[in-house]
Tab-separated table of C-alpha atoms and ligand atoms in Angstrom:
chain	number	residue	atom	x	y	z
A	1061	MET	CA	-0.095	-0.181	0.343
A	1062	MET	CA	0.758	3.393	-0.510
A	1063	GLU	CA	-0.185	6.370	1.812
A	1064	LEU	CA	-0.084	10.203	0.851
A	1065	HIS	CA	-0.113	13.151	3.639
A	1066	ILE	CA	-0.925	16.005	2.531
A	1067	LEU	CA	0.418	18.236	5.038
A	1068	GLY	CA	0.369	21.724	3.582
A	1069	THR	CA	-2.529	23.034	1.132
A	1070	ALA	CA	-1.995	26.928	0.458
A	1071	SER	CA	-0.135	28.678	-1.586
A	1072	ALA	CA	2.365	31.456	-1.402
A	1073	ARG	CA	1.517	32.323	2.347
A	1074	PRO	CA	0.092	30.322	5.246
A	1075	THR	CA	-3.678	31.147	5.753
A	1076	SER	CA	-5.787	30.697	9.867
A	1077	THR	CA	-6.098	27.591	8.379
A	1078	ARG	CA	-3.904	26.304	5.721
A	1079	ASN	CA	-0.133	26.014	5.828
A	1080	VAL	CA	2.469	25.896	2.547
A	1081	SER	CA	3.339	22.859	0.462
A	1082	GLY	CA	4.937	19.578	1.929
A	1083	SER	CA	3.773	16.317	1.948
A	1084	VAL	CA	5.215	12.882	3.062
A	1085	LEU	CA	4.356	9.160	0.897
A	1086	SER	CA	4.823	6.425	2.714
A	1087	THR	CA	5.564	2.892	0.512
A	1088	GLU	CA	6.728	-0.261	1.578
A	1089	GLU	CA	10.238	0.433	0.555
A	1090	GLY	CA	10.576	4.066	2.339
A	1091	LEU	CA	9.351	7.207	2.547
A	1092	VAL	CA	9.229	10.600	0.319
A	1093	VAL	CA	8.976	13.548	1.011
A	1094	ILE	CA	7.775	16.278	-1.839
A	1095	ASP	CA	8.224	19.897	-0.687
A	1096	ALA	CA	9.067	21.158	2.415
A	1097	GLY	CA	7.530	24.729	2.967
A	1098	GLU	CA	7.966	26.332	5.975
A	1099	GLY	CA	7.092	24.892	9.002
A	1100	PHE	CA	7.018	21.385	7.995
A	1101	GLN	CA	8.957	19.630	10.460
A	1102	ILE	CA	6.223	20.892	13.265
A	1103	ARG	CA	3.245	19.759	10.887
A	1104	TYR	CA	4.935	16.158	10.086
A	1105	SER	CA	5.452	15.486	13.741
A	1106	ALA	CA	2.001	16.446	14.661
A	1107	GLN	CA	0.692	14.329	11.899
A	1108	ARG	CA	3.360	11.503	13.071
A	1109	SER	CA	1.534	11.978	17.001
A	1110	MET	CA	-2.016	12.283	15.353
A	1111	MET	CA	-1.331	9.044	13.931
A	1112	LYS	CA	-0.120	7.426	17.558
A	1113	ARG	CA	-3.249	8.701	19.040
A	1114	SER	CA	-5.799	7.101	16.024
A	1115	ASP	CA	-3.997	3.993	16.733
A	1116	GLN	CA	-2.729	4.023	13.040
A	1117	THR	CA	-0.277	0.994	12.336
A	1118	ALA	CA	1.451	2.850	9.376
A	1119	SER	CA	5.018	4.165	10.595
A	1120	LEU	CA	5.693	7.706	9.366
A	1121	ARG	CA	9.426	7.190	11.028
A	1122	PRO	CA	11.663	10.082	10.122
A	1123	HIS	CA	14.446	7.251	9.733
A	1124	LYS	CA	12.708	5.954	6.873
A	1125	ILE	CA	12.714	8.408	4.413
A	1126	ALA	CA	14.622	7.740	1.507
A	1127	ALA	CA	14.323	10.728	-0.612
A	1128	ILE	CA	13.402	14.374	-0.358
A	1129	ALA	CA	12.150	15.396	-3.785
A	1130	LEU	CA	11.513	19.331	-4.545
A	1131	THR	CA	9.488	20.299	-7.061
A	1132	HIS	CA	11.026	23.948	-7.489
A	1133	GLY	CA	13.080	26.805	-5.596
A	1134	HIS	CA	9.946	29.092	-4.593
A	1135	LEU	CA	10.299	29.427	-0.754
A	1136	ASP	CA	6.632	27.977	0.101
A	1137	HIS	CA	7.962	24.379	-0.769
A	1138	THR	CA	11.391	24.757	0.163
A	1139	TRP	CA	11.781	26.889	3.340
A	1140	GLY	CA	11.261	24.370	5.864
A	1141	LEU	CA	14.067	21.901	4.504
A	1142	LEU	CA	17.329	23.149	6.015
A	1143	PRO	CA	15.453	23.234	9.890
A	1144	PHE	CA	14.021	19.327	9.079
A	1145	LEU	CA	17.649	18.282	7.877
A	1146	GLN	CA	19.252	19.768	10.901
A	1147	THR	CA	16.701	17.669	13.145
A	1148	LEU	CA	17.340	14.441	11.273
A	1149	ALA	CA	20.746	15.122	12.089
A	1150	LEU	CA	20.006	15.822	15.808
A	1151	ASP	CA	17.497	12.690	15.858
A	1152	GLY	CA	21.032	10.517	15.252
A	1153	ARG	CA	20.329	9.542	11.376
A	1154	LYS	CA	23.101	7.421	10.046
A	1155	ARG	CA	21.383	6.485	6.951
A	1156	PRO	CA	21.627	8.485	3.294
A	1157	LEU	CA	19.243	10.379	2.288
A	1158	MET	CA	18.719	11.485	-1.580
A	1159	ILE	CA	17.591	15.098	-2.270
A	1160	TYR	CA	16.246	16.142	-5.622
A	1161	GLY	CA	15.189	19.218	-7.831
A	1162	PRO	CA	14.925	20.507	-10.886
A	1163	THR	CA	16.843	23.028	-12.375
A	1164	SER	CA	17.029	24.641	-16.110
A	1165	GLN	CA	19.329	23.311	-18.963
A	1166	VAL	CA	21.274	26.575	-18.860
A	1167	ILE	CA	22.288	26.154	-15.251
A	1168	LEU	CA	23.409	22.177	-16.023
A	1169	GLU	CA	25.518	23.961	-18.889
A	1170	ALA	CA	27.268	26.435	-16.656
A	1171	LEU	CA	28.129	23.363	-14.173
A	1172	GLU	CA	29.202	21.441	-17.009
A	1173	THR	CA	31.901	23.822	-17.897
A	1174	GLY	CA	32.528	26.087	-14.783
A	1175	GLY	CA	32.531	22.915	-12.173
A	1176	PHE	CA	31.195	22.853	-8.994
A	1177	ASP	CA	31.957	26.632	-8.206
A	1178	ALA	CA	30.754	27.848	-11.323
A	1179	ASN	CA	29.338	31.507	-12.293
A	1180	VAL	CA	25.590	30.916	-13.006
A	1181	PRO	CA	23.917	33.120	-15.425
A	1182	GLU	CA	22.590	36.806	-14.157
A	1183	ASP	CA	19.374	36.171	-15.129
A	1184	THR	CA	18.968	32.896	-12.962
A	1185	PRO	CA	15.973	33.537	-11.087
A	1186	SER	CA	16.769	34.189	-7.002
A	1187	ALA	CA	14.704	30.583	-6.819
A	1188	ASP	CA	16.491	28.455	-9.048
A	1189	LEU	CA	17.411	25.362	-6.412
A	1190	ILE	CA	20.947	26.103	-7.352
A	1191	ASN	CA	21.075	29.388	-5.550
A	1192	GLN	CA	19.542	27.176	-2.939
A	1193	TYR	CA	21.716	24.039	-2.819
A	1194	ARG	CA	24.649	26.680	-2.581
A	1195	ALA	CA	22.892	28.696	0.316
A	1196	TRP	CA	22.192	25.569	2.339
A	1197	PHE	CA	25.901	23.896	2.057
A	1198	GLN	CA	27.294	27.404	3.042
A	1199	LEU	CA	24.680	27.101	5.938
A	1200	GLY	CA	25.944	23.576	7.147
A	1201	ALA	CA	24.001	21.305	4.922
A	1202	ASN	CA	26.590	18.763	3.824
A	1203	SER	CA	27.570	14.870	5.152
A	1204	THR	CA	30.459	16.262	7.255
A	1205	GLU	CA	28.306	18.623	9.709
A	1206	LEU	CA	25.000	16.792	9.092
A	1207	GLY	CA	26.667	13.668	10.127
A	1208	TYR	CA	24.552	11.415	7.635
A	1209	GLU	CA	25.439	11.047	3.893
A	1210	VAL	CA	23.281	13.521	1.819
A	1211	ARG	CA	23.306	13.161	-1.640
A	1212	TRP	CA	22.001	16.277	-3.903
A	1213	MET	CA	20.874	16.051	-7.284
A	1214	LEU	CA	19.800	18.250	-9.756
A	1215	GLY	CA	18.143	17.848	-12.820
A	1216	GLU	CA	16.503	18.731	-15.705
A	1217	PRO	CA	13.663	17.074	-16.248
A	1218	HIS	CA	12.952	17.148	-19.956
A	1219	SER	CA	16.396	15.501	-20.877
A	1220	ASN	CA	16.192	13.887	-17.662
A	1221	ARG	CA	20.318	14.632	-17.542
A	1222	TRP	CA	21.351	14.871	-13.585
A	1223	VAL	CA	23.909	16.133	-11.680
A	1224	GLU	CA	24.904	15.376	-8.196
A	1225	LEU	CA	26.507	18.016	-6.293
A	1226	ASN	CA	28.898	17.072	-2.885
A	1227	PRO	CA	29.857	19.910	-1.279
A	1228	ASP	CA	32.277	18.183	1.198
A	1229	VAL	CA	34.810	18.163	-1.764
A	1230	SER	CA	33.368	20.461	-3.928
A	1231	SER	CA	32.633	18.023	-6.973
A	1232	LEU	CA	29.960	17.326	-9.423
A	1233	ASN	CA	29.010	13.499	-10.575
A	1234	TRP	CA	26.992	13.259	-13.528
A	1235	HIS	CA	24.155	11.115	-14.503
A	1236	ASP	CA	22.570	10.140	-17.785
A	1237	GLU	CA	19.284	9.324	-16.071
A	1238	MET	CA	18.101	10.113	-12.189
A	1239	PRO	CA	19.870	7.909	-10.050
A	1240	GLN	CA	16.556	6.237	-7.673
A	1241	PRO	CA	16.908	6.391	-4.097
A	1242	GLU	CA	18.925	3.535	-2.486
A	1243	PRO	CA	15.982	1.388	-1.311
A	1244	PHE	CA	13.700	1.216	-3.896
A	1245	LYS	CA	13.171	-1.753	-5.952
A	1246	SER	CA	9.751	-2.031	-6.874
A	1247	ILE	CA	8.882	1.486	-6.291
A	1248	ARG	CA	10.109	4.653	-9.085
A	1249	LEU	CA	10.224	7.971	-8.059
A	1250	ASP	CA	10.025	10.301	-11.686
A	1251	ALA	CA	10.476	13.586	-12.494
A	1252	LEU	CA	7.530	14.981	-14.766
A	1253	ALA	CA	8.114	18.377	-16.502
A	1254	THR	CA	6.297	21.304	-15.743
A	1255	LYS	CA	5.513	24.816	-16.475
A	1256	HIS	CA	6.363	27.363	-13.801
A	1257	SER	CA	8.201	30.656	-13.401
A	1258	VAL	CA	11.086	28.868	-12.334
A	1259	PRO	CA	12.794	25.334	-13.441
A	1260	SER	CA	9.914	22.917	-11.974
A	1261	CYS	CA	8.862	19.744	-11.953
A	1262	ALA	CA	5.975	17.203	-10.973
A	1263	TRP	CA	6.709	13.942	-9.266
A	1264	GLN	CA	5.451	10.183	-10.094
A	1265	ILE	CA	5.884	7.793	-7.441
A	1266	THR	CA	4.621	4.230	-8.923
A	1267	LYS	CA	4.415	1.145	-7.385
A	1268	ALA	CA	5.660	-1.505	-10.429
A	1269	ALA	CA	3.094	-3.682	-11.663
A	1270	SER	CA	3.429	-7.838	-10.531
A	1271	GLN	CA	2.961	-11.047	-11.467
A	1272	GLY	CA	0.777	-13.021	-9.883
A	1273	VAL	CA	1.768	-15.675	-6.750
A	1274	PHE	CA	2.744	-19.158	-8.300
A	1275	ASP	CA	0.473	-21.779	-7.041
A	1276	ARG	CA	2.647	-24.247	-5.726
A	1277	ASN	CA	-0.369	-26.440	-4.771
A	1278	ARG	CA	-1.568	-26.500	-8.207
A	1279	ALA	CA	1.690	-27.833	-9.494
A	1280	THR	CA	1.471	-30.719	-7.029
A	1281	LEU	CA	-1.694	-31.600	-7.600
A	1282	ALA	CA	-0.804	-31.806	-11.328
A	1283	GLY	CA	1.391	-34.725	-10.034
A	1284	LEU	CA	4.848	-32.766	-11.661
A	1285	ASN	CA	7.987	-33.274	-10.065
A	1286	GLU	CA	10.317	-30.956	-8.375
A	1287	GLY	CA	12.130	-29.623	-11.432
A	1288	GLU	CA	8.884	-29.444	-13.747
A	1289	ARG	CA	7.651	-27.117	-10.718
A	1290	ARG	CA	10.724	-24.999	-10.404
A	1291	LEU	CA	10.390	-24.101	-14.540
A	1292	LEU	CA	7.256	-23.351	-14.370
A	1293	ALA	CA	7.524	-20.656	-10.998
A	1294	THR	CA	10.522	-19.109	-13.217
A	1295	GLY	CA	8.062	-18.637	-16.242
A	1296	THR	CA	8.716	-21.251	-18.367
A	1297	ASP	CA	6.070	-23.456	-20.526
A	1298	ILE	CA	6.994	-27.241	-20.236
A	1299	GLU	CA	5.908	-29.817	-22.527
A	1300	GLN	CA	4.837	-33.070	-20.686
A	1301	GLU	CA	6.265	-36.868	-22.142
A	1302	ASN	CA	2.778	-37.565	-23.707
A	1303	GLY	CA	3.247	-34.385	-25.744
A	1304	THR	CA	0.706	-31.924	-23.074
A	1305	ILE	CA	1.950	-28.413	-22.856
A	1306	LEU	CA	1.847	-26.904	-19.407
A	1307	LYS	CA	1.262	-22.630	-19.158
A	1308	ALA	CA	3.420	-21.319	-16.721
A	1309	SER	CA	0.473	-18.657	-16.790
A	1310	SER	CA	-1.659	-21.176	-16.130
A	1311	PHE	CA	0.107	-21.716	-12.656
A	1312	ARG	CA	-0.220	-18.275	-11.397
A	1313	GLY	CA	-2.876	-16.202	-9.639
A	1314	PRO	CA	-4.010	-13.000	-10.836
A	1315	GLY	CA	-1.047	-10.167	-11.530
A	1316	ARG	CA	-1.066	-6.895	-10.106
A	1317	SER	CA	-1.285	-3.711	-12.438
A	1318	ALA	CA	1.005	-0.491	-11.587
A	1319	HIS	CA	-0.420	2.307	-10.012
A	1320	SER	CA	0.895	5.686	-9.029
A	1321	PHE	CA	0.694	9.168	-7.334
A	1322	VAL	CA	1.700	12.084	-9.516
A	1323	ILE	CA	2.041	15.322	-7.481
A	1324	SER	CA	1.997	18.102	-9.269
A	1325	GLY	CA	3.753	20.988	-7.518
A	1326	ASP	CA	3.114	24.559	-9.134
A	1327	THR	CA	2.230	24.689	-12.861
A	1328	ALA	CA	0.278	26.068	-15.604
A	1329	GLU	CA	-2.303	23.537	-16.832
A	1330	GLN	CA	-2.016	20.863	-18.754
A	1331	SER	CA	1.673	20.819	-18.486
A	1332	ILE	CA	2.301	17.346	-16.840
A	1333	HIS	CA	2.945	14.229	-18.873
A	1334	PRO	CA	2.801	11.092	-16.686
A	1335	ILE	CA	4.386	7.697	-17.240
A	1336	GLY	CA	0.929	5.575	-17.560
A	1337	ILE	CA	-1.954	6.863	-16.042
A	1338	PRO	CA	-1.840	8.413	-12.324
A	1339	THR	CA	-4.029	6.590	-10.055
A	1340	VAL	CA	-4.446	9.898	-8.506
A	1341	LEU	CA	-3.114	13.163	-9.480
A	1342	VAL	CA	-2.871	15.737	-6.710
A	1343	HIS	CA	-2.835	18.952	-8.362
A	1344	GLU	CA	-2.448	22.770	-7.515
A	1345	ALA	CA	-5.759	24.927	-8.016
A	1346	THR	CA	-4.305	28.391	-7.023
A	1347	PHE	CA	-7.322	30.113	-8.546
A	1348	LEU	CA	-10.872	30.498	-9.032
A	1349	GLU	CA	-12.414	30.451	-12.434
A	1350	GLU	CA	-13.162	34.335	-12.239
A	1351	SER	CA	-9.186	34.642	-11.760
A	1352	HIS	CA	-8.180	32.305	-14.656
A	1353	SER	CA	-5.946	35.156	-16.143
A	1354	LYS	CA	-3.987	35.422	-13.215
A	1355	ALA	CA	-3.594	31.937	-13.312
A	1356	GLU	CA	-2.026	32.190	-17.434
A	1357	GLU	CA	0.290	35.165	-16.033
A	1358	HIS	CA	1.837	33.338	-13.242
A	1359	LEU	CA	1.626	29.921	-14.911
A	1360	HIS	CA	-0.714	28.278	-11.981
A	1361	SER	CA	-3.784	26.602	-12.473
A	1362	THR	CA	-7.394	27.418	-11.697
A	1363	ALA	CA	-9.539	24.439	-10.266
A	1364	MET	CA	-10.995	23.812	-13.663
A	1365	GLY	CA	-7.765	23.912	-15.083
A	1366	ALA	CA	-6.123	20.727	-12.588
A	1367	ALA	CA	-9.571	19.219	-13.685
A	1368	ARG	CA	-8.456	19.593	-17.608
A	1369	THR	CA	-5.293	18.429	-16.704
A	1370	ALA	CA	-6.491	15.237	-15.221
A	1371	LYS	CA	-8.702	14.149	-18.175
A	1372	ALA	CA	-5.738	14.723	-20.413
A	1373	CYS	CA	-3.583	12.523	-18.858
A	1374	GLY	CA	-6.433	9.796	-17.937
A	1375	ALA	CA	-5.922	10.453	-14.120
A	1376	GLU	CA	-8.495	8.009	-12.176
A	1377	HIS	CA	-8.847	10.423	-9.376
A	1378	LEU	CA	-7.706	14.141	-8.524
A	1379	VAL	CA	-7.126	15.702	-5.674
A	1380	LEU	CA	-7.047	19.789	-5.089
A	1381	THR	CA	-4.610	21.498	-3.383
A	1382	HIS	CA	-2.329	24.673	-2.960
A	1383	PHE	CA	-4.963	26.991	-2.380
A	1384	SER	CA	-4.859	30.902	-2.819
A	1385	ALA	CA	-5.605	33.064	0.697
A	1386	ARG	CA	-8.337	34.216	-1.515
A	1387	ILE	CA	-10.416	31.083	-1.604
A	1388	ARG	CA	-12.242	30.975	1.454
A	1389	ASP	CA	-14.007	28.193	0.997
A	1390	ALA	CA	-12.710	25.159	-1.311
A	1391	THR	CA	-16.132	23.349	-2.036
A	1392	GLU	CA	-16.004	26.383	-4.767
A	1393	SER	CA	-12.623	24.909	-6.206
A	1394	LEU	CA	-14.598	21.894	-5.937
A	1395	ASN	CA	-17.444	22.686	-7.945
A	1396	GLU	CA	-16.020	24.415	-10.540
A	1397	ALA	CA	-13.093	21.177	-10.929
A	1398	MET	CA	-16.673	18.955	-11.127
A	1399	GLU	CA	-18.155	20.846	-13.777
A	1400	GLU	CA	-14.668	20.041	-16.295
A	1401	TYR	CA	-14.331	16.711	-14.932
A	1402	GLY	CA	-17.281	15.934	-14.582
A	1403	ASP	CA	-18.172	11.532	-13.900
A	1404	VAL	CA	-14.594	10.407	-15.254
A	1405	GLY	CA	-13.632	9.619	-11.857
A	1406	GLY	CA	-13.344	10.656	-7.754
A	1407	ILE	CA	-12.276	14.216	-7.024
A	1408	THR	CA	-11.907	15.719	-4.314
A	1409	TYR	CA	-9.713	18.929	-2.742
A	1410	ALA	CA	-7.606	18.229	0.140
A	1411	ASN	CA	-7.520	19.952	3.710
A	1412	ASP	CA	-4.112	19.814	6.055
A	1413	GLY	CA	-3.329	16.658	7.525
A	1414	ASP	CA	-5.591	14.315	4.757
A	1415	ARG	CA	-4.464	10.844	3.647
A	1416	LEU	CA	-5.147	9.098	0.525
A	1417	GLN	CA	-4.493	5.174	0.419
A	1418	ILE	CA	-3.751	3.395	-2.977
A	1419	ASP	CA	-4.099	-0.323	-1.726
A	1420	ILE	CA	-2.218	-3.136	-4.062
A	1421	ASP	CA	-5.138	-3.398	-5.882
A	1422	GLY	CA	-4.882	0.282	-6.814
A	1423	ASN	CA	-7.957	0.977	-4.707
A	1424	VAL	CA	-8.140	4.495	-3.569
A	1425	THR	CA	-9.566	5.511	0.156
A	1426	PHE	CA	-9.207	9.392	1.159
A	1427	TYR	CA	-9.293	10.144	4.804
A	1428	ARG	CA	-10.434	13.431	5.902
A	1429	ARG	CA	-8.397	15.177	8.664
A	1430	ASN	CA	-10.548	16.186	11.683
A	1431	GLU	CA	-9.684	17.157	15.521
A	1432	GLN	CA	-10.034	13.383	16.881
A	1433	GLY	CA	-8.281	12.013	13.666
A	1434	TRP	CA	-9.826	11.165	10.363
A	1435	LYS	CA	-12.824	10.150	8.930
A	1436	GLN	CA	-13.228	7.591	5.596
A	1437	HIS	CA	-14.692	10.581	2.852
A	1438	ASN	CA	-16.389	8.823	-0.116
A	1439	ILE	CA	-14.416	10.941	-3.158
A	1440	THR	CA	-15.684	8.314	-6.199
A	1441	HIS	CA	-18.446	10.067	-8.380
A	1442	HIS	CA	-19.772	7.470	-10.619
B	2756	ZN	ZN1	3.340	27.062	-4.334
B	2757	ZN	ZN1	5.627	28.264	-7.432
């Protein structure tokens, strides 16, 4: 099972009910943090406490974080990262941690020619992650000072070219594709290009399709010997002495298809092209339709735009997030998105602390946060 904890649903600035961006995705192979705006670690530990109080068995222990994936460098998505890294150090973390963030082709080229300390072009946005990585390095975000290995990755999502910056020895290490978080085997993390005023990406976390389980009893009942059973179990068809062909596939239970979360960051609408159909798309919906020209100008999405994105990529479920402080009631956003999205799949909006599960069969359950814990909330409108 994969479970997403959406810990901040405000855009740009916090309001009395919503905090800035940051999510934690739990998978059987480790946790991924997606964005960490101001105050992220406080919301993270509050969520953990609430999980414990509600007798939820799933563990959000920060020790299990395999990767932190940033969508872009705007501070409402990144300002909480450095204090969080320091808390991990105080907690005695020893495991390596991967940190990923998008940059531009221009920055990659500058690093390629100029090395670790390359000058970046003057028109580089202050919020480009190269600038933030460097600022954090200056403030002690390196493996020596933190006491655990941090692998800093910057990449360009279109070309999927990545560079690893090592501030301990001022070196660069180039990768032709994004290195996966070390513990991941059946889970994959992919950066998807998006359109925003600074280099940006969405993150797709996919649980791979799996074969059905080999039916040992059936093979034994069919009178097969050990060697034959082993061949069938490894997927090889066998021919018996009497000429009967036994298909390996007929000795397996049903396989499971792949499923995934796509989490957007900030982006203009219809910019995301996922790898395979997303089971759940969590998409920014900064504005209402009345402000659609603002959305276009600042490369953000309206709720309707988020719905058009969901339709364009065939997402089975859509969850709206990243609401402007001017939106008093997210049901307005939901109603607008539903006009566009219709009965395509489940749709809802997120509040801080909400949880979304995709089980091993791809079924989606949404839990709305309340004062006592969570309450299951139906998001399917078929
Ligand atoms: Zn934002
Ligand atoms: Zn932004």
